[in-house]
Structure formats: C-alpha cells, structure tokens
Short mmCIF file of C-alpha atoms in Angstrom, two decimals:
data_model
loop_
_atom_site.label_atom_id
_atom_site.label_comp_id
_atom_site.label_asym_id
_atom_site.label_seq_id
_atom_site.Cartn_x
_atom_site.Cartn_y
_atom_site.Cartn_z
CA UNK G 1 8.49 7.34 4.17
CA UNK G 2 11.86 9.25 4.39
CA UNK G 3 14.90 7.58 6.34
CA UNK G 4 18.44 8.36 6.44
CA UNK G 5 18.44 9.22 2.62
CA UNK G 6 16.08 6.28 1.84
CA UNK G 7 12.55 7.12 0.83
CA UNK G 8 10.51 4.63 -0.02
CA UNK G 9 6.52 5.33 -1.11
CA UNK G 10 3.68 3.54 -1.97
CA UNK G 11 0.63 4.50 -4.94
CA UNK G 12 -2.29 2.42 -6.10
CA UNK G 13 -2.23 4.09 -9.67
CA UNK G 14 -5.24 2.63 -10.68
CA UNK G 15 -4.19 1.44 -13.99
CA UNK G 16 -0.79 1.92 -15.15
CA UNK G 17 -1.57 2.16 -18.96
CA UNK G 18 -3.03 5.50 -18.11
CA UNK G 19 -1.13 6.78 -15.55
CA UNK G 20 2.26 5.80 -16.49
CA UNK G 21 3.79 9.35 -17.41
CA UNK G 22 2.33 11.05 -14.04
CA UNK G 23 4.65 8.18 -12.49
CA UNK G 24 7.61 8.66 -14.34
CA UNK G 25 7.30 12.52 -13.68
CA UNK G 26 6.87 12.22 -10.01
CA UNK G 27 9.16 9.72 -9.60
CA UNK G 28 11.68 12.88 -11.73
CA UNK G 29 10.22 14.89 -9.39
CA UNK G 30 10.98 13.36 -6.26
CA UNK G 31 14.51 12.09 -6.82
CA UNK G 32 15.51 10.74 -3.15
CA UNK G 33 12.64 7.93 -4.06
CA UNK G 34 14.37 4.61 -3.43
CA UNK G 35 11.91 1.94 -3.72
CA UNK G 36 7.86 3.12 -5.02
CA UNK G 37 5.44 -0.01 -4.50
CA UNK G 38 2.80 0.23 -6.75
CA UNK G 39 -1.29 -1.37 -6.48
CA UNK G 40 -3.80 -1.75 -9.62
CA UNK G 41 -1.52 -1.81 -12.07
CA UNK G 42 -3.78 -3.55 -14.12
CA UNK G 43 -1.17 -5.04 -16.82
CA UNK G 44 -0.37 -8.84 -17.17
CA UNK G 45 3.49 -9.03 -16.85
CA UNK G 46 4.43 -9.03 -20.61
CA UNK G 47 2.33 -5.54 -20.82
CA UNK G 48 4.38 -3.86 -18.29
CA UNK G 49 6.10 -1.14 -19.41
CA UNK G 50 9.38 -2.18 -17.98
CA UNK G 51 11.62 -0.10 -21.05
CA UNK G 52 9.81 3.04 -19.72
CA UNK G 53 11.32 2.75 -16.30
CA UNK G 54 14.72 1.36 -17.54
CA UNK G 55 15.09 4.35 -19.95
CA UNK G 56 14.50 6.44 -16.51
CA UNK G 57 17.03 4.66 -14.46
CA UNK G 58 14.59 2.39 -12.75
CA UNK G 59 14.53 -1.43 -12.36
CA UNK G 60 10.79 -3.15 -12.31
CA UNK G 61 9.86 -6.36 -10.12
CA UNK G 62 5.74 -6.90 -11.57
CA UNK G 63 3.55 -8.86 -10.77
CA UNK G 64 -0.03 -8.61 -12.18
CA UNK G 65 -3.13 -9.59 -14.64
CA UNK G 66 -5.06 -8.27 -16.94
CA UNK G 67 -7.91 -5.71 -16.19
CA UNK G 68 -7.47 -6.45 -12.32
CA UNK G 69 -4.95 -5.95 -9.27
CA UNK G 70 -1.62 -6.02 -10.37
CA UNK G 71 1.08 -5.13 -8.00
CA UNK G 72 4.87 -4.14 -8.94
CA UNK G 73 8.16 -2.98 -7.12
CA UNK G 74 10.16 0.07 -8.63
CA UNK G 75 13.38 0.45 -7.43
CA UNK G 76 17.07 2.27 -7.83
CA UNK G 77 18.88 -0.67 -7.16
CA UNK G 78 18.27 -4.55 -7.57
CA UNK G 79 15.75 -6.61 -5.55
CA UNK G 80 16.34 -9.93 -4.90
CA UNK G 81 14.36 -13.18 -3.45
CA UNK G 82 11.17 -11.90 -4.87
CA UNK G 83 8.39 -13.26 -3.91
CA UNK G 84 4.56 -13.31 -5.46
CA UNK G 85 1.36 -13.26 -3.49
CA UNK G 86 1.26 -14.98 -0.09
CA UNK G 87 2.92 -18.39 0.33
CA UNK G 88 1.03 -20.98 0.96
CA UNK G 89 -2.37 -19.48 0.24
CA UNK G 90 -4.22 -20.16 -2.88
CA UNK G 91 -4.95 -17.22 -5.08
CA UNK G 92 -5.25 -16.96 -8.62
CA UNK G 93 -5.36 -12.49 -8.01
CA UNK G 94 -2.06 -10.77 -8.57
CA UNK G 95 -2.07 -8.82 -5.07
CA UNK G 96 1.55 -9.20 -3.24
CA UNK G 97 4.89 -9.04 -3.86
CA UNK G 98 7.74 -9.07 -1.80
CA UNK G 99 11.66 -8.58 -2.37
CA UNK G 100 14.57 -7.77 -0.63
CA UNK G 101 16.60 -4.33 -0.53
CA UNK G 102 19.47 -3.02 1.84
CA UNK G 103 18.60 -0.85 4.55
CA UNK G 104 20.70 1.95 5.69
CA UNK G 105 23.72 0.09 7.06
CA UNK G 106 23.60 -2.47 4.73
CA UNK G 107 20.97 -4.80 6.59
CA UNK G 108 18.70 -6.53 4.58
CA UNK G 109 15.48 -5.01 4.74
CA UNK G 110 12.38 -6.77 3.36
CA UNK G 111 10.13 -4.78 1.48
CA UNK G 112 6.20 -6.15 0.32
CA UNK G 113 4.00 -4.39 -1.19
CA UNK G 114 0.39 -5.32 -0.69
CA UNK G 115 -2.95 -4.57 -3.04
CA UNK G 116 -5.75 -5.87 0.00
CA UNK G 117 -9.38 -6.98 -0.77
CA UNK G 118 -11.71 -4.67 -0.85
CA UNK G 119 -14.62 -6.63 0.33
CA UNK G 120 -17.56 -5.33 -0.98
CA UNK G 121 -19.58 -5.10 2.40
CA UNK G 122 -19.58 -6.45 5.28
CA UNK G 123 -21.57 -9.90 4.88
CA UNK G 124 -21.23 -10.67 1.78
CA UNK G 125 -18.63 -12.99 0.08
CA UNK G 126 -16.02 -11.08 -0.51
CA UNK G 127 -16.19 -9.55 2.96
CA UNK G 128 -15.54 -13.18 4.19
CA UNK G 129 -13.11 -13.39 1.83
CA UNK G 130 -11.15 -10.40 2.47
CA UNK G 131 -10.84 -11.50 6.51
CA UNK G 132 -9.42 -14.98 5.05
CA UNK G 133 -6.78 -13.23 3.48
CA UNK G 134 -5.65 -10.72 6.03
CA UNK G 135 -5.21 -13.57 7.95
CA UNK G 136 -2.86 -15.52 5.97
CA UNK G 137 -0.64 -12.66 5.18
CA UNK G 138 -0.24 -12.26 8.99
CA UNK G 139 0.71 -15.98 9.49
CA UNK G 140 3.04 -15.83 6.55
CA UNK G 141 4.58 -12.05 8.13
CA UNK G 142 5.30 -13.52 11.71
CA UNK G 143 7.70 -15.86 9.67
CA UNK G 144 9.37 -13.32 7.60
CA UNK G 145 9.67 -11.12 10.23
CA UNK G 146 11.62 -13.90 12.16
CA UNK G 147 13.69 -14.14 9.00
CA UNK G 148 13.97 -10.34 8.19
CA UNK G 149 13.90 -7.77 11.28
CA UNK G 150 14.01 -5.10 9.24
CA UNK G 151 10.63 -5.15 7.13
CA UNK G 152 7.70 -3.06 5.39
CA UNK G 153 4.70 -3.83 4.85
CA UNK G 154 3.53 -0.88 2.34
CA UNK G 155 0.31 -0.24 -0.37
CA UNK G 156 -3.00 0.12 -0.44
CA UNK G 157 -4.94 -1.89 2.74
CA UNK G 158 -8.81 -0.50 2.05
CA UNK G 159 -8.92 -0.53 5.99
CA UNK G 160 -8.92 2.60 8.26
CA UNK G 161 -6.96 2.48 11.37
CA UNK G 162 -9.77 4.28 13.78
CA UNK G 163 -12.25 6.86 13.01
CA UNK G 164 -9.57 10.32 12.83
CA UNK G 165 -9.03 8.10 9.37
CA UNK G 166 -12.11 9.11 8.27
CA UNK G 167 -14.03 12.33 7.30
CA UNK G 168 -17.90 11.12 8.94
CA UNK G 169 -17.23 8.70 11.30
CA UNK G 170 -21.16 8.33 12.34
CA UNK G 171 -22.38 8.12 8.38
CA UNK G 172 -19.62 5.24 7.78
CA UNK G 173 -19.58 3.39 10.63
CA UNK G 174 -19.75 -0.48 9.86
CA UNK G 175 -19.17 0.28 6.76
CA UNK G 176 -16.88 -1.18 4.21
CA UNK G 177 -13.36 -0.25 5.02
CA UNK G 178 -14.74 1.39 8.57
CA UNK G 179 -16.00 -2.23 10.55
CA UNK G 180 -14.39 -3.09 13.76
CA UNK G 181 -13.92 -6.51 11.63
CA UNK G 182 -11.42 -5.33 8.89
CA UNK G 183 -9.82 -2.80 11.80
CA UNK G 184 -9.10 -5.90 14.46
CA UNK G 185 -7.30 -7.32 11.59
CA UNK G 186 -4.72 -4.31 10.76
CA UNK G 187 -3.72 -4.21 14.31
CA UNK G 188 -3.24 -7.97 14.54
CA UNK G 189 -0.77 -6.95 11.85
CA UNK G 190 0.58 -4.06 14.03
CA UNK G 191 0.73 -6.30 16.98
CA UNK G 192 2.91 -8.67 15.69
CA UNK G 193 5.55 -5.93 15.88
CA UNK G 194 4.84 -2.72 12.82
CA UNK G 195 4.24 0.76 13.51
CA UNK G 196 1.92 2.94 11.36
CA UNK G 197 4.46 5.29 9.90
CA UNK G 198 2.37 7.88 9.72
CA UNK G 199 1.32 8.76 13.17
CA UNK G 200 4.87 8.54 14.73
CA UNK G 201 5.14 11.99 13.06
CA UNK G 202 1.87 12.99 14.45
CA UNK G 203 -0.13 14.04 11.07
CA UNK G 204 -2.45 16.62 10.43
CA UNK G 205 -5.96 15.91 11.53
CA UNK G 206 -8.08 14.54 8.48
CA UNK G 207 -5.04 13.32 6.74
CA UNK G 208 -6.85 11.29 3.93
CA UNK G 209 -5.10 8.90 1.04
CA UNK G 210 -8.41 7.83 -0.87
CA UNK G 211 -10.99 10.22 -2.41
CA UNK G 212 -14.20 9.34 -4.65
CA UNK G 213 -14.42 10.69 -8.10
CA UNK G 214 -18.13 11.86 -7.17
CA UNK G 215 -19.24 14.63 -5.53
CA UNK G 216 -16.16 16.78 -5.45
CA UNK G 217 -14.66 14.67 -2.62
CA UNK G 218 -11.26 15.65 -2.96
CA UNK G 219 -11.91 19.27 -3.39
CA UNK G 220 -13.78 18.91 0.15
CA UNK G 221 -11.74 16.81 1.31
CA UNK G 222 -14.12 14.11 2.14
CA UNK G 223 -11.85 10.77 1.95
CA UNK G 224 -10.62 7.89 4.01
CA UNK G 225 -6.82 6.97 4.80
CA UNK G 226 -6.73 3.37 3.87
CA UNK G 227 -2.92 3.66 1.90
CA UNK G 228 -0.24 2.75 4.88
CA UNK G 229 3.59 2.13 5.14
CA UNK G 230 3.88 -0.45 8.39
CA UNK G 231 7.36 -0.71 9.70
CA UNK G 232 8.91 -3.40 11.92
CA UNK G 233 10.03 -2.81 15.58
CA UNK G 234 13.73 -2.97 14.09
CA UNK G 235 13.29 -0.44 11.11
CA UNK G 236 11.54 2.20 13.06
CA UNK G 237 14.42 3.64 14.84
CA UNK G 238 15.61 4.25 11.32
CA UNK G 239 12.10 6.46 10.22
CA UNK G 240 12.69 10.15 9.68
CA UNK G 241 9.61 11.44 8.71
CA UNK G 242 6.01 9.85 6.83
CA UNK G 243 3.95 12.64 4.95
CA UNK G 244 0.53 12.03 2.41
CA UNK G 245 1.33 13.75 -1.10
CA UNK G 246 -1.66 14.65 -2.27
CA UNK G 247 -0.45 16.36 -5.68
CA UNK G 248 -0.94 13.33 -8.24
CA UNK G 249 -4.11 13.14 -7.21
CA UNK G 250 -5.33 16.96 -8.22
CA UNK G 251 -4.06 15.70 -11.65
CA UNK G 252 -7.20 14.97 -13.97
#
C-alpha cells in the first residue's frame, strides 16, 4: 500500500531460510518500502537473521517457531509497544504481531501483521479452529482500534473476499478459503471499521496473491487473493494507491 511517501507491504515468504536474499533484493528494489510484514517465516527467534537486515538498513520485530508460522515486522524506523499473538487468547502458534509506527503527520498508527489459520476444510478441526480465532482477533481489534484510529491489519488471511477473488468460483465453492463461513468472518473484521485496500483503487479483474506450485497455476493464472492490507476508517483518507506485485513470485 502506497501513502503520502509511506509504503507499507505484506509477503508470506514461506520460509525465510530460503528466501531471505529475494527479500533483501526487493526490499533494494523497492526503496519507498516503510514497514514489510512478513508470514511463514519459519525460524524460532534466535534463527532470525536479524544482522542480514541490519547490515541493509532495516530493523526486525520477529516473532516465530521452528518449522511452522512465524510472523515478523521489517521496518525503516523503530517500532514500539510490540505485541505477540492475540491477547488474551491461548496459542502456543507464532501467528501475530503487532507494533506501533508514525503515520504521515506524526499520528501513531498501529500496524499488525497477521499469519491466519488455514483450516484444512470446512468440518474438520482445524476449520473450527480457524473460526475461533478470527473471532478473537476481532474482539481484541475493536479495542485497539478504540486505542489506535489509525490501524492496519496486513498478511496473509487464507480467506477470499467474494468470488472475483477467485479464478473458478463454481469448482471452489465451499471450499477451503471460498465458504460463506471463513468470508462472514473477514467482513465482521471490515465492519468494525477497515477497508480492503485493494478495491478502493478498483483492481484488475482476476487480481490473484496465492498460486499452487502444481499444474502451472501461476503461468495460467489460476490463483486465489487471500493476502490483504485492511485499513481503518481514519487511515484511509491517507491511501494513495494498493497494487499485487507479482514478480517474486515468477522467481524459482
């Protein structure tokens, strides 16, 4: 998301160990980047590579495990009053964490960046699981929205808004990441006051942020959007533009 010189973005990376230089040479590549939230990380804290970033001008807030989820906060400047996973809500998976930056005009502006549940299928577990936890991060946003106006709520949600966020509609319907379950939950988020970024610059149709590895997905552009950038009713006047970089993910 670009804003009055701010750009902030969002990337699950899907392990860190083997992505780390295609981050450090997009993040060289894309120089207005503020603030990059980062999902699967997979690296317990004292793995991180927190010299790499330093040595590129970057300060790291990291929170993650071993093998598993694993979230982190890149920035420019400091964060402060970081927070890990939702308050309140027992979890022993690395999956949130939240700090605080300074928006344009030096307002505070709240910044968490979220790794969701996948949730298997719907169902099962994890499905049940997955609804649990949306739920709690929305009770724990209505307060730090009271606290914080200005606030993001960024990464990787494995939820589609509506079907133009996916590429067959009929063949995935109900499915995981598609059910009207997961989708009533994102816009309880939305309703309790955060815009999609995305489509208040009216995207391209089939505007996609996920891809399988099989069956030359990307290449036909068969994918979902399940990666958003949320922004509170008091940081959207501030938006300048939202757009998908698909580059990194052409990389092999």
């Amino acid at each position: 998301m670009k804003g009055h010189g701010m750009q902030i973005a969002t990337w699950n990376v899907n392990s860190l160990a083997v992505r780390l230089p295609q981050v450090l040479d997009w993040l060289a590549a894309n120089p207005g980047i503020e603030i990059l939230g980062l999902q699967e990380t997979k690296l317990a804290d004292d793995k991180f590579p927190v010299q790499a970033f330093a040595e590129a001008g970057w300060q790291v807030q990291a929170f993650g495990q071993r093998t598993y989820n694993g979230v982190a906060l890149v920035s420019r400047a400091p964060l402060r009053d970081v927070v890990c996973n939702i308050p309140g809500m027992a979890c022993d998976m690395a999956r949130v964490i939240s700090a605080t930056a300074s928006a344009p005009g030096g307002q505070p502006l709240r910044v968490v960046c979220a790794y969701m549940p996948n949730g298997q299928a719907p169902g099962t577990d994890k499905f049940a699981y997955k609804l649990r936890w949306l739920q709690a991060l929305r009770d724990w946003l209505r307060q730090e929205l009271q606290k914080t106006p200005h606030l993001l709520l960024m990464g990787d949600f494995n939820i589609t808004f509506d079907d133009a966020d996916v590429w067959d509609p009929v063949g995935l319907h109900e499915t995981i990441h598609c059910t009207d379950a997961e989708r009533e939950q994102l816009q309880a988020l939305v309703q309790l006051g955060l815009a999609d970024s995305l489509r208040l610059f009216d995207p391209s149709p089939k505007s996609y942020t996920w891809w399988d590895y099989r069956a030359m997905a990307f290449r036909r552009n068969r994918g979902l959007r399940i990666d958003h950038i949320l922004v509170s009713d008091a940081l959207r006047p501030l938006a300048r533009g939202c757009h998908i970089d698909k580059g990194p993910r052409a990389n092999e």
